[in-house]
Amino acid sequence: MRKPSPIADVVMHPVRLRIIQQVGTREITTASLRSALPDVAQATLYRHIAALVDADVLTVVEERRVRGAVERTFALGERMAHVDHDELLEMGSRELQQAFLTFLAHLGESFDRASAADDPRFRDFLGFGETTLHVTTDDLAVIQAGLGELLAPYLAAGGDGRRTVTLATALIPTDGAAPRG
């Protein structure tokens, strides 16, 4: 059995991040991905899709014949498309910085695309800010579990006038001081 690549090695590529963003919580065909990412050459897109499938980040949920070719439909796979805590601990400083900068670049690109649409409702769904928390690692586990429970009803695409938004989080220690007991 092959050892899976560290998730950061797989997803921290700008094209792969864009593919993951397009898939999100829905199912999407290769044709829809080509339409959504017209600036990515077809061969390049297919190569990155294959890498994501090989790493179980994407999974094939359906295959059907379309004009003699096989059209595949994808969804997010078994592995979550994020870097987990254990993988963060294994990264060197340069790898960690590159992963974070890739994340920020992807976030900035998403913002640029959304704001360029010149939709007057854009700001109705926009928000950003930061807050300081005073936590232990156990507190963070409780917060993550609570956020997962809170967000679960909003992860599936649905009608009812809902708009798709991206929620991005980053936890960054603000000082090098030892934890307070």
PDB file of C-alpha atoms in Angstrom, residues 21-80:
ATOM      1  CA  GLN A  21     -12.465  25.658  -4.328  1.00  0.00           C
ATOM      2  CA  GLN A  22     -14.576  24.891  -7.399  1.00  0.00           C
ATOM      3  CA  VAL A  23     -15.546  21.479  -6.041  1.00  0.00           C
ATOM      4  CA  GLY A  24     -16.304  22.797  -2.552  1.00  0.00           C
ATOM      5  CA  THR A  25     -19.269  20.912  -1.085  1.00  0.00           C
ATOM      6  CA  ARG A  26     -20.798  20.008  -4.450  1.00  0.00           C
ATOM      7  CA  GLU A  27     -20.205  17.523  -7.211  1.00  0.00           C
ATOM      8  CA  ILE A  28     -18.673  18.876 -10.424  1.00  0.00           C
ATOM      9  CA  THR A  29     -17.769  17.458 -13.830  1.00  0.00           C
ATOM     10  CA  THR A  30     -14.502  17.853 -15.669  1.00  0.00           C
ATOM     11  CA  ALA A  31     -16.336  19.964 -18.271  1.00  0.00           C
ATOM     12  CA  SER A  32     -17.572  22.309 -15.537  1.00  0.00           C
ATOM     13  CA  LEU A  33     -14.053  22.574 -14.123  1.00  0.00           C
ATOM     14  CA  ARG A  34     -12.711  23.450 -17.594  1.00  0.00           C
ATOM     15  CA  SER A  35     -15.370  26.168 -17.908  1.00  0.00           C
ATOM     16  CA  ALA A  36     -14.681  27.524 -14.421  1.00  0.00           C
ATOM     17  CA  LEU A  37     -10.910  27.635 -14.977  1.00  0.00           C
ATOM     18  CA  PRO A  38     -10.513  28.741 -18.607  1.00  0.00           C
ATOM     19  CA  ASP A  39      -6.990  30.090 -18.028  1.00  0.00           C
ATOM     20  CA  VAL A  40      -5.694  26.613 -17.102  1.00  0.00           C
ATOM     21  CA  ALA A  41      -4.668  24.468 -20.082  1.00  0.00           C
ATOM     22  CA  GLN A  42      -6.741  21.291 -20.379  1.00  0.00           C
ATOM     23  CA  ALA A  43      -3.726  18.962 -20.017  1.00  0.00           C
ATOM     24  CA  THR A  44      -2.533  20.902 -16.958  1.00  0.00           C
ATOM     25  CA  LEU A  45      -6.003  20.781 -15.410  1.00  0.00           C
ATOM     26  CA  TYR A  46      -6.261  17.023 -15.947  1.00  0.00           C
ATOM     27  CA  ARG A  47      -2.787  16.476 -14.478  1.00  0.00           C
ATOM     28  CA  HIS A  48      -3.724  18.391 -11.304  1.00  0.00           C
ATOM     29  CA  ILE A  49      -7.084  16.620 -11.036  1.00  0.00           C
ATOM     30  CA  ALA A  50      -5.243  13.286 -11.267  1.00  0.00           C
ATOM     31  CA  ALA A  51      -2.867  14.323  -8.459  1.00  0.00           C
ATOM     32  CA  LEU A  52      -5.833  15.271  -6.261  1.00  0.00           C
ATOM     33  CA  VAL A  53      -7.601  11.971  -7.026  1.00  0.00           C
ATOM     34  CA  ASP A  54      -4.406   9.982  -6.322  1.00  0.00           C
ATOM     35  CA  ALA A  55      -4.133  11.703  -2.921  1.00  0.00           C
ATOM     36  CA  ASP A  56      -7.828  11.025  -2.095  1.00  0.00           C
ATOM     37  CA  VAL A  57      -8.502  14.763  -1.923  1.00  0.00           C
ATOM     38  CA  LEU A  58     -10.958  14.321  -4.812  1.00  0.00           C
ATOM     39  CA  THR A  59     -13.013  11.242  -5.517  1.00  0.00           C
ATOM     40  CA  VAL A  60     -14.822  10.167  -8.668  1.00  0.00           C
ATOM     41  CA  VAL A  61     -18.528   9.881  -7.836  1.00  0.00           C
ATOM     42  CA  GLU A  62     -19.812   9.196 -11.361  1.00  0.00           C
ATOM     43  CA  GLU A  63     -18.578   8.329 -14.822  1.00  0.00           C
ATOM     44  CA  ARG A  64     -20.679   8.553 -17.973  1.00  0.00           C
ATOM     45  CA  ARG A  65     -20.113   8.473 -21.705  1.00  0.00           C
ATOM     46  CA  VAL A  66     -20.412  11.802 -23.508  1.00  0.00           C
ATOM     47  CA  ARG A  67     -19.764  11.741 -27.272  1.00  0.00           C
ATOM     48  CA  GLY A  68     -17.430   8.763 -26.967  1.00  0.00           C
ATOM     49  CA  ALA A  69     -15.401  10.142 -24.032  1.00  0.00           C
ATOM     50  CA  VAL A  70     -15.795   9.397 -20.338  1.00  0.00           C
ATOM     51  CA  GLU A  71     -17.020  12.402 -18.352  1.00  0.00           C
ATOM     52  CA  ARG A  72     -16.125  12.136 -14.676  1.00  0.00           C
ATOM     53  CA  THR A  73     -17.891  13.863 -11.819  1.00  0.00           C
ATOM     54  CA  PHE A  74     -15.851  14.711  -8.726  1.00  0.00           C
ATOM     55  CA  ALA A  75     -16.495  15.504  -5.081  1.00  0.00           C
ATOM     56  CA  LEU A  76     -14.134  16.072  -2.180  1.00  0.00           C
ATOM     57  CA  GLY A  77     -12.621  12.769  -1.133  1.00  0.00           C
ATOM     58  CA  GLU A  78     -11.709  11.090   2.112  1.00  0.00           C
ATOM     59  CA  ARG A  79      -8.885  13.458   3.006  1.00  0.00           C
ATOM     60  CA  MET A  80      -9.822  16.968   3.944  1.00  0.00           C
TER      61      MET A  80
END
